[in-house]
XYZ file of C-alpha atoms in Angstrom:
566
model
C -0.011 -0.013 -0.055
C 1.300 3.515 -0.769
C 2.568 5.469 2.222
C 2.417 2.379 4.471
C 5.747 0.647 3.718
C 6.051 -0.408 7.371
C 3.080 -2.838 7.236
C 3.993 -6.493 7.738
C 3.360 -8.802 4.792
C 1.654 -11.174 7.126
C -0.828 -8.494 8.117
C -1.528 -7.707 4.543
C -2.229 -11.324 3.740
C -4.512 -11.691 6.756
C -6.418 -8.470 5.658
C -6.935 -10.028 2.263
C -8.228 -13.182 3.787
C -10.663 -11.339 6.068
C -12.011 -9.496 3.046
C -12.608 -12.826 1.234
C -10.235 -11.444 -1.405
C -13.269 -9.642 -2.865
C -11.932 -6.694 -4.904
C -14.622 -4.262 -3.601
C -14.058 -5.236 0.002
C -10.266 -5.065 -0.489
C -10.575 -1.574 -2.021
C -12.611 -0.309 0.875
C -10.240 -1.738 3.409
C -7.253 -0.331 1.610
C -8.858 3.170 1.499
C -9.574 2.831 5.209
C -5.945 1.973 5.951
C -4.587 4.792 3.810
C -6.892 7.231 5.557
C -5.339 6.240 8.870
C -1.645 6.195 7.993
C -0.389 6.143 11.565
C -2.711 3.290 12.699
C -0.837 -0.069 12.489
C -2.535 -2.368 9.993
C -2.712 -5.094 12.654
C -5.222 -2.869 14.471
C -7.561 -2.939 11.433
C -7.016 -6.600 11.118
C -7.982 -7.052 14.789
C -11.169 -5.034 14.241
C -12.082 -7.322 11.240
C -11.507 -10.425 13.345
C -14.207 -9.233 15.733
C -17.443 -10.467 14.121
C -19.410 -7.725 15.763
C -17.447 -5.078 13.738
C -16.779 -6.955 10.530
C -18.984 -4.507 8.661
C -18.257 -1.305 10.562
C -14.472 -1.767 10.537
C -14.463 -1.438 6.783
C -15.526 2.180 7.045
C -18.661 4.120 6.591
C -22.255 2.772 6.364
C -22.016 3.366 2.645
C -18.945 1.147 2.422
C -20.631 -1.620 4.433
C -23.713 -1.299 2.269
C -21.521 -1.588 -0.823
C -20.087 -4.859 0.372
C -23.528 -6.150 1.186
C -24.532 -5.135 -2.322
C -21.840 -7.234 -3.826
C -23.031 -10.218 -1.850
C -26.594 -9.504 -2.799
C -25.851 -9.689 -6.454
C -24.696 -13.268 -6.071
C -27.413 -14.167 -3.640
C -30.314 -12.823 -5.751
C -29.059 -14.735 -8.732
C -29.490 -18.080 -6.894
C -32.321 -20.509 -7.424
C -34.983 -20.670 -4.858
C -33.579 -23.843 -3.314
C -30.026 -22.454 -3.194
C -31.131 -19.221 -1.651
C -33.086 -21.085 1.035
C -30.035 -23.158 1.817
C -27.955 -19.979 2.101
C -30.358 -18.532 4.520
C -30.490 -21.745 6.636
C -26.788 -21.905 6.734
C -27.000 -18.592 8.562
C -28.430 -20.462 11.566
C -25.843 -23.319 11.312
C -23.672 -23.098 14.312
C -20.537 -25.002 13.142
C -17.299 -24.021 11.434
C -17.762 -26.156 8.307
C -20.441 -28.487 6.876
C -20.927 -31.417 4.500
C -23.772 -32.720 2.408
C -25.185 -34.981 5.146
C -25.528 -32.153 7.746
C -26.873 -29.850 5.119
C -29.476 -32.412 4.036
C -30.714 -32.509 7.613
C -30.820 -28.754 7.804
C -32.893 -28.607 4.598
C -34.971 -31.743 5.258
C -33.959 -32.912 1.772
C -32.136 -35.914 0.404
C -28.329 -35.813 0.381
C -27.974 -35.645 -3.373
C -30.175 -32.467 -3.319
C -28.028 -30.970 -0.644
C -24.811 -31.701 -2.511
C -26.242 -30.087 -5.708
C -27.343 -26.934 -3.827
C -23.888 -26.699 -2.117
C -22.223 -26.804 -5.550
C -24.521 -24.006 -6.635
C -23.400 -21.926 -3.720
C -19.766 -22.732 -4.319
C -20.156 -21.746 -7.959
C -21.595 -18.402 -6.958
C -18.622 -17.956 -4.600
C -20.904 -17.792 -1.571
C -19.295 -20.838 0.112
C -15.901 -22.337 -0.369
C -15.274 -25.973 -1.171
C -12.289 -26.761 1.089
C -12.029 -30.545 0.773
C -14.074 -33.340 -0.713
C -17.603 -32.840 0.626
C -16.564 -30.155 2.965
C -17.589 -26.468 2.676
C -17.240 -23.380 4.780
C -18.200 -19.689 4.849
C -15.839 -16.720 4.835
C -16.503 -14.671 7.919
C -18.108 -11.828 6.031
C -20.292 -14.155 4.055
C -21.330 -15.958 7.289
C -22.461 -12.623 8.786
C -24.323 -11.848 5.600
C -26.029 -15.283 5.741
C -26.974 -14.567 9.329
C -28.558 -11.317 8.173
C -30.555 -13.095 5.524
C -31.651 -15.754 7.965
C -32.988 -13.147 10.402
C -34.734 -11.058 7.707
C -35.688 -13.523 5.043
C -36.451 -16.864 6.800
C -39.485 -17.313 9.015
C -38.509 -17.912 12.602
C -40.432 -21.186 12.715
C -38.612 -22.448 9.634
C -35.175 -21.628 11.041
C -36.125 -23.286 14.322
C -37.330 -26.415 12.565
C -34.087 -26.572 10.548
C -31.948 -26.489 13.785
C -34.218 -29.149 15.263
C -33.613 -31.371 12.209
C -29.889 -30.816 12.467
C -29.868 -31.611 16.202
C -31.745 -34.956 15.680
C -29.496 -35.862 12.735
C -26.400 -35.165 14.852
C -27.866 -37.142 17.828
C -28.617 -40.220 15.739
C -25.389 -39.987 13.667
C -23.346 -39.639 16.832
C -25.011 -42.616 18.412
C -24.384 -44.668 15.199
C -20.783 -43.705 15.549
C -20.640 -44.627 19.219
C -21.980 -48.064 18.631
C -18.966 -48.868 16.526
C -16.407 -46.832 18.536
C -17.633 -47.998 21.930
C -19.328 -51.396 21.468
C -19.953 -51.828 25.184
C -21.961 -48.541 25.376
C -25.356 -49.153 26.872
C -28.371 -48.685 24.575
C -30.048 -45.254 24.524
C -33.772 -44.558 24.034
C -33.588 -41.717 21.476
C -36.418 -39.741 19.878
C -37.395 -40.903 16.401
C -35.555 -39.372 13.469
C -38.103 -37.472 11.325
C -38.812 -38.964 7.902
C -37.492 -35.899 6.087
C -34.062 -36.217 7.819
C -31.658 -38.709 6.028
C -30.012 -41.017 8.456
C -26.259 -41.552 8.325
C -24.694 -44.959 9.159
C -21.097 -46.200 9.021
C -19.555 -49.224 7.407
C -17.005 -49.799 10.084
C -15.065 -48.380 13.078
C -12.677 -46.304 10.918
C -15.491 -44.683 9.079
C -17.202 -43.755 12.377
C -13.983 -42.369 13.797
C -13.407 -40.296 10.738
C -16.795 -38.738 11.082
C -16.286 -38.020 14.789
C -12.889 -36.345 14.129
C -14.352 -34.244 11.270
C -17.474 -33.105 13.109
C -16.044 -32.782 16.621
C -15.918 -29.033 16.786
C -19.188 -28.588 14.951
C -20.895 -30.772 17.513
C -19.642 -28.578 20.384
C -20.940 -25.538 18.626
C -24.321 -27.126 18.076
C -24.667 -28.104 21.724
C -23.925 -24.500 22.791
C -26.419 -23.123 20.311
C -29.142 -25.508 21.449
C -28.402 -24.654 25.060
C -28.772 -20.938 24.379
C -32.140 -21.651 22.832
C -33.217 -23.631 25.900
C -33.496 -27.035 24.082
C -33.497 -28.968 27.253
C -34.717 -32.102 25.631
C -31.940 -32.648 23.075
C -28.912 -31.246 24.839
C -28.736 -33.857 27.673
C -29.161 -36.671 25.104
C -26.280 -35.338 22.935
C -24.111 -34.826 26.049
C -24.830 -38.357 27.221
C -24.029 -40.005 23.896
C -20.891 -37.937 23.209
C -19.328 -38.685 26.613
C -18.708 -42.278 25.517
C -16.353 -41.093 22.775
C -14.813 -38.307 24.911
C -13.822 -40.793 27.596
C -12.107 -43.075 25.049
C -10.116 -40.294 23.443
C -9.271 -38.053 26.483
C -11.119 -35.050 25.035
C -11.746 -33.607 28.470
C -12.557 -30.020 27.549
C -15.156 -31.130 25.074
C -16.541 -33.578 27.608
C -16.838 -30.937 30.293
C -18.337 -28.321 27.968
C -21.100 -30.596 26.775
C -21.518 -32.239 30.178
C -22.063 -28.888 31.861
C -24.680 -27.943 29.241
C -26.433 -31.231 29.815
C -26.410 -30.833 33.571
C -27.834 -27.331 33.340
C -30.643 -28.683 31.037
C -31.700 -31.546 33.266
C -31.712 -29.417 36.367
C -34.084 -26.961 34.585
C -36.249 -29.999 33.839
C -36.141 -31.239 37.368
C -35.027 -34.768 36.292
C -33.158 -36.149 39.264
C -32.066 -39.376 37.622
C -30.732 -37.557 34.667
C -29.030 -35.065 36.971
C -27.241 -37.896 38.695
C -26.014 -39.272 35.396
C -24.777 -35.859 34.346
C -22.963 -35.367 37.656
C -21.283 -38.761 37.285
C -20.173 -37.937 33.753
C -18.643 -34.667 34.861
C -17.037 -36.379 37.833
C -15.358 -38.856 35.495
C -14.192 -36.015 33.175
C -12.681 -34.021 35.947
C -10.980 -37.080 37.551
C -9.492 -38.190 34.352
C -8.231 -34.688 33.620
C -6.461 -34.675 37.061
C -9.021 -32.499 39.021
C -9.632 -35.241 41.541
C -11.054 -33.237 44.403
C -13.633 -31.673 41.992
C -14.203 -35.130 40.442
C -14.925 -36.650 43.812
C -17.378 -33.908 44.632
C -19.411 -34.517 41.491
C -19.378 -38.357 42.123
C -20.484 -37.911 45.805
C -23.374 -35.644 44.632
C -24.418 -38.293 42.035
C -24.221 -41.067 44.595
C -26.435 -39.225 47.041
C -29.154 -38.689 44.464
C -29.025 -42.262 43.300
C -29.309 -43.651 46.791
C -32.108 -41.219 47.504
C -34.178 -42.468 44.555
C -33.330 -46.129 44.949
C -31.326 -46.392 41.661
C -29.194 -49.418 42.305
C -27.618 -49.673 38.882
C -26.773 -46.008 39.044
C -25.295 -46.557 42.541
C -22.841 -49.220 41.226
C -21.624 -46.742 38.582
C -21.080 -43.950 41.206
C -19.403 -46.215 43.643
C -17.011 -47.468 40.945
C -16.280 -43.911 39.846
C -15.373 -42.862 43.325
C -13.055 -45.918 43.590
C -11.333 -44.722 40.396
C -10.854 -41.275 41.729
C -9.187 -42.659 44.943
C -7.014 -45.034 42.881
C -5.753 -42.156 40.693
C -4.940 -40.242 43.893
C -3.013 -43.346 45.196
C -5.405 -44.135 47.983
C -5.499 -47.841 47.133
C -7.197 -48.925 50.432
C -9.985 -46.482 49.962
C -10.276 -47.453 46.305
C -10.385 -51.111 47.253
C -13.347 -50.530 49.641
C -15.314 -48.930 46.884
C -14.437 -51.601 44.310
C -15.437 -54.370 46.773
C -18.850 -52.626 47.184
C -19.124 -52.355 43.407
C -18.316 -56.084 43.109
C -21.110 -56.916 45.651
C -23.699 -54.797 43.883
C -22.694 -56.380 40.494
C -23.193 -59.786 41.948
C -26.558 -58.777 43.400
C -27.659 -57.442 39.978
C -26.035 -60.412 38.171
C -24.618 -57.927 35.724
C -21.793 -59.362 33.594
C -20.358 -55.981 32.615
C -20.045 -54.672 36.158
C -18.673 -57.975 37.275
C -15.860 -57.667 34.788
C -15.284 -53.929 35.698
C -15.214 -54.737 39.359
C -12.795 -57.632 38.975
C -10.454 -55.479 36.850
C -10.515 -52.561 39.343
C -10.143 -54.620 42.552
C -7.041 -56.155 40.853
C -5.635 -52.677 40.069
C -6.113 -51.635 43.717
C -4.461 -54.878 44.813
C -1.434 -54.212 42.604
C -1.080 -50.742 44.199
C -1.225 -52.425 47.601
C 1.806 -54.659 46.557
C -0.391 -57.758 46.226
C 0.062 -58.650 42.489
C -0.268 -62.396 43.141
C -3.889 -61.809 44.291
C -4.490 -59.531 41.294
C -3.683 -62.081 38.596
C -6.816 -64.339 38.959
C -9.132 -61.346 39.096
C -7.534 -59.977 35.949
C -8.020 -63.330 34.266
C -11.701 -63.177 35.285
C -12.002 -59.546 33.956
C -10.329 -60.590 30.742
C -12.753 -63.457 30.151
C -15.753 -61.263 30.984
C -14.675 -58.437 28.534
C -14.013 -60.918 25.773
C -17.378 -62.569 26.259
C -19.003 -59.149 26.049
C -16.815 -57.983 23.105
C -15.427 -54.912 24.921
C -12.037 -54.176 23.355
C -11.120 -51.346 25.718
C -11.768 -53.555 28.758
C -9.889 -56.442 27.219
C -6.932 -54.254 26.526
C -6.881 -52.783 29.999
C -7.109 -56.283 31.600
C -4.072 -57.315 29.411
C -2.242 -54.253 30.558
C -2.951 -55.105 34.193
C -1.769 -58.681 33.669
C 1.420 -57.298 32.175
C 1.847 -55.010 35.249
C 1.190 -57.854 37.675
C 3.480 -60.304 36.028
C 6.226 -57.647 35.714
C 5.997 -57.122 39.476
C 6.115 -60.844 40.038
C 9.416 -61.064 38.170
C 8.169 -62.582 34.832
C 8.764 -59.874 32.238
C 8.548 -62.377 29.398
C 4.947 -63.107 30.252
C 4.320 -59.493 30.747
C 5.588 -58.762 27.220
C 3.075 -61.176 25.717
C 0.247 -59.452 27.565
C 1.195 -55.906 26.733
C 1.716 -56.685 23.071
C -1.855 -58.027 23.012
C -3.094 -54.831 24.447
C -1.183 -52.708 21.929
C -2.575 -54.762 19.065
C -6.036 -53.879 20.259
C -5.102 -50.124 20.413
C -3.736 -50.283 16.800
C -6.843 -52.140 15.551
C -9.153 -49.562 17.114
C -7.044 -46.571 16.184
C -7.296 -45.381 19.747
C -4.475 -43.010 20.617
C -5.429 -42.739 24.344
C -5.173 -46.545 24.754
C -1.978 -46.678 22.700
C -0.355 -43.949 24.752
C -1.269 -45.419 28.108
C -0.372 -48.970 27.189
C 2.926 -47.956 25.478
C 4.116 -46.712 28.864
C 3.643 -50.202 30.270
C 5.350 -51.710 27.240
C 8.388 -49.475 27.948
C 8.531 -50.567 31.558
C 8.339 -54.242 30.389
C 11.320 -53.811 28.157
C 13.280 -52.011 30.913
C 12.571 -55.094 33.177
C 13.870 -57.288 30.253
C 17.062 -55.313 30.337
C 16.506 -53.613 26.947
C 16.421 -49.872 27.802
C 16.850 -48.885 24.106
C 13.566 -50.688 23.201
C 12.001 -49.130 26.243
C 12.884 -45.685 24.979
C 11.155 -46.442 21.593
C 7.928 -47.111 23.416
C 8.366 -44.088 25.666
C 8.996 -41.872 22.763
C 5.761 -43.026 21.167
C 3.789 -42.714 24.376
C 5.009 -39.161 25.000
C 4.313 -38.047 21.467
C 0.717 -39.423 21.722
C 0.108 -37.854 25.139
C 1.358 -34.523 23.721
C -1.125 -34.903 20.847
C -3.935 -35.635 23.323
C -2.794 -32.534 25.424
C -2.564 -34.695 28.642
C 0.328 -33.019 30.379
C 0.292 -35.160 33.429
C 0.474 -38.400 31.536
C 3.067 -37.055 29.258
C 5.129 -36.141 32.291
C 4.706 -39.655 33.617
C 6.170 -40.996 30.361
C 9.121 -38.634 30.554
C 9.743 -39.595 34.155
C 9.936 -43.180 32.960
C 12.220 -42.054 30.162
C 14.604 -40.756 32.815
C 14.625 -44.139 34.469
C 15.625 -45.742 31.109
C 18.542 -43.365 30.769
C 19.605 -44.232 34.261
C 19.568 -47.902 33.300
C 21.755 -46.977 30.337
C 24.307 -45.367 32.733
C 23.417 -41.833 31.538
C 22.247 -40.182 34.809
C 23.112 -36.695 33.467
C 20.648 -37.151 30.673
C 18.118 -38.525 33.067
C 18.099 -35.558 35.333
C 16.430 -33.312 32.787
C 13.504 -35.716 32.215
C 12.897 -36.097 35.989
C 13.067 -32.437 36.574
C 10.449 -31.698 33.927
C 8.193 -34.322 35.436
C 8.615 -32.866 38.927
C 7.713 -29.408 37.590
C 4.510 -30.754 35.902
C 3.372 -32.876 38.769
C 3.960 -30.041 41.263
C 1.984 -27.676 39.040
C -0.993 -30.052 38.739
C -1.023 -31.148 42.425
C -0.118 -34.751 41.524
C 1.388 -35.539 44.982
C 2.033 -39.288 44.590
C 3.522 -38.951 41.064
C 5.600 -36.027 42.414
C 7.014 -38.249 45.199
C 7.995 -40.928 42.664
C 9.563 -38.374 40.288
C 11.492 -36.734 43.109
C 12.827 -40.144 44.188
C 13.931 -40.777 40.631
C 15.537 -37.309 40.447
C 17.355 -37.849 43.687
C 18.804 -41.137 42.389
C 19.862 -39.529 39.127
C 21.402 -36.464 40.887
C 23.357 -38.728 43.214
C 24.753 -40.775 40.246
C 25.552 -37.470 38.492
C 27.616 -36.455 41.541
C 25.330 -33.631 42.797
C 24.793 -34.820 46.377
C 23.298 -31.701 47.766
C 20.562 -31.499 45.154
C 19.992 -35.225 45.490
C 19.531 -34.904 49.244
C 16.954 -32.104 48.770
C 14.913 -34.142 46.212
C 15.017 -37.321 48.430
C 14.005 -35.352 51.496
C 10.897 -33.992 49.792
C 10.129 -37.378 48.348
C 10.309 -38.906 51.794
C 7.867 -36.385 53.227
C 5.405 -37.120 50.433
C 5.663 -40.873 50.689
C 5.104 -40.549 54.444
C 1.703 -39.039 53.885
C 0.491 -42.441 52.496
C 0.028 -45.499 54.599
C 0.012 -48.466 52.313
C 2.727 -51.180 51.476
C 3.812 -49.501 48.248
C 4.292 -46.150 49.951
C 6.116 -47.790 52.858
C 8.473 -49.644 50.460
C 9.235 -46.510 48.496
C 9.787 -44.600 51.787
C 12.190 -47.231 53.029
C 14.085 -47.074 49.684
C 14.376 -43.339 49.909
C 15.498 -43.387 53.477
C 18.250 -45.876 52.525
C 19.479 -43.450 49.746
C 19.617 -40.344 51.952
C 22.915 -39.427 53.441
C 23.154 -39.642 57.236
C 22.286 -36.427 59.120
């Protein structure tokens, strides 16, 4: 631009993008920038990014009207069907869209939706960004919003959003049935006859849909919540949590779960409120917010006991046990899991019997009783296989690997963990792969192969980073430090342990912090830094002393033996 030689090329490119590269919009923006020569171009770009000022940032009312006029030329040339679609896309809450979602919005067959989308793309009113994927430019989205408000009857726009919500609900459920085969059946409202259903050929197709529509579903739940659609929001939240739990998408889980909880509370549905509280409790616990997670679970348990919901009670009791287990309170966890076991037997429920056996075994392992855990893990494995629950099967195999490793049989442990990793690969589940790869690394370390252990740790750390699970990534990096120690490279190990200590301290992971400090102290001592080693070991001892269980006592004794005499 003349007279603005200081403008950054990146800001110029962003300005062009925000103006949809439309010549008229670009000319108006350029004149605006030239008229304000001392205002950095990045400030104008920031104004354009704010949807509320997309029009006014371009300049005068006349300029904004001129841009609208350019859009109107294309809009008015559309067929009746294409113009209706353009208006209805003004109420679509997502970022991008495909023919299936558009067909639901319209209440028309998918081929019709695809043809009309091509019409809009041909008129440059939407952009075809990938096969069967389209999106609006920001200015055009705002123009579509205007047309929806002024040109589409309110009842028609509301009906379109209703169709979209029911399509999303049924499609998400069709995906869940393939992604989480053990998910309990849901009683969903009937899909209207004018809404085309969408099924999936296999697990991979379902996962592809979920990954593609994930952000759009969140936007839809928010839009429905703002409109007070208390019937559909809890159903969507309940169905989606099955996938969120499998893929560690905690923020999505909490966002939709909170919307669902608000909706059922407005309806006064106590049973549904308990289910929503349980779901949020699991999300917070798995994310590492255990105190908050336990609070949600205790609230859910109180409601379920109050209304006599025995099946709901077993779920809440199990969830509380998991929260205590993650906080390394194995005795408290075992009490909850034993109660879960008793209720499962009372109900004669095969699924909960398998879950209880698996979780009792994990608590026993944390209590330094791996020999007692093995038969329970065998029972859980048989139950999960009988019910065709791959996630449970893989976790039971991981538990068997852990138990046999502690019992001094790493060769058997290797067979079990390789079986678990095979399941993770078949199901394309990164969360399982990441968690079970950590155990695989520990198995190879026990086999005296630290180089192979590091390969598994590198994979696990990369996956946890992709999943944005900082605590579990830190656990992998702490284990990586142990592998470097086994390779007689304590100086390299120190950095990994220090990183883990910092993360665990930041997230309040006191048990994991104790373990990482012990590992750091050992590495520092080997690296000939006795003063820093003593400080790390002293803090580790204080943290281990706060736990009263065999594993904690064993770790405390080990740390005390490593500390220099006073």
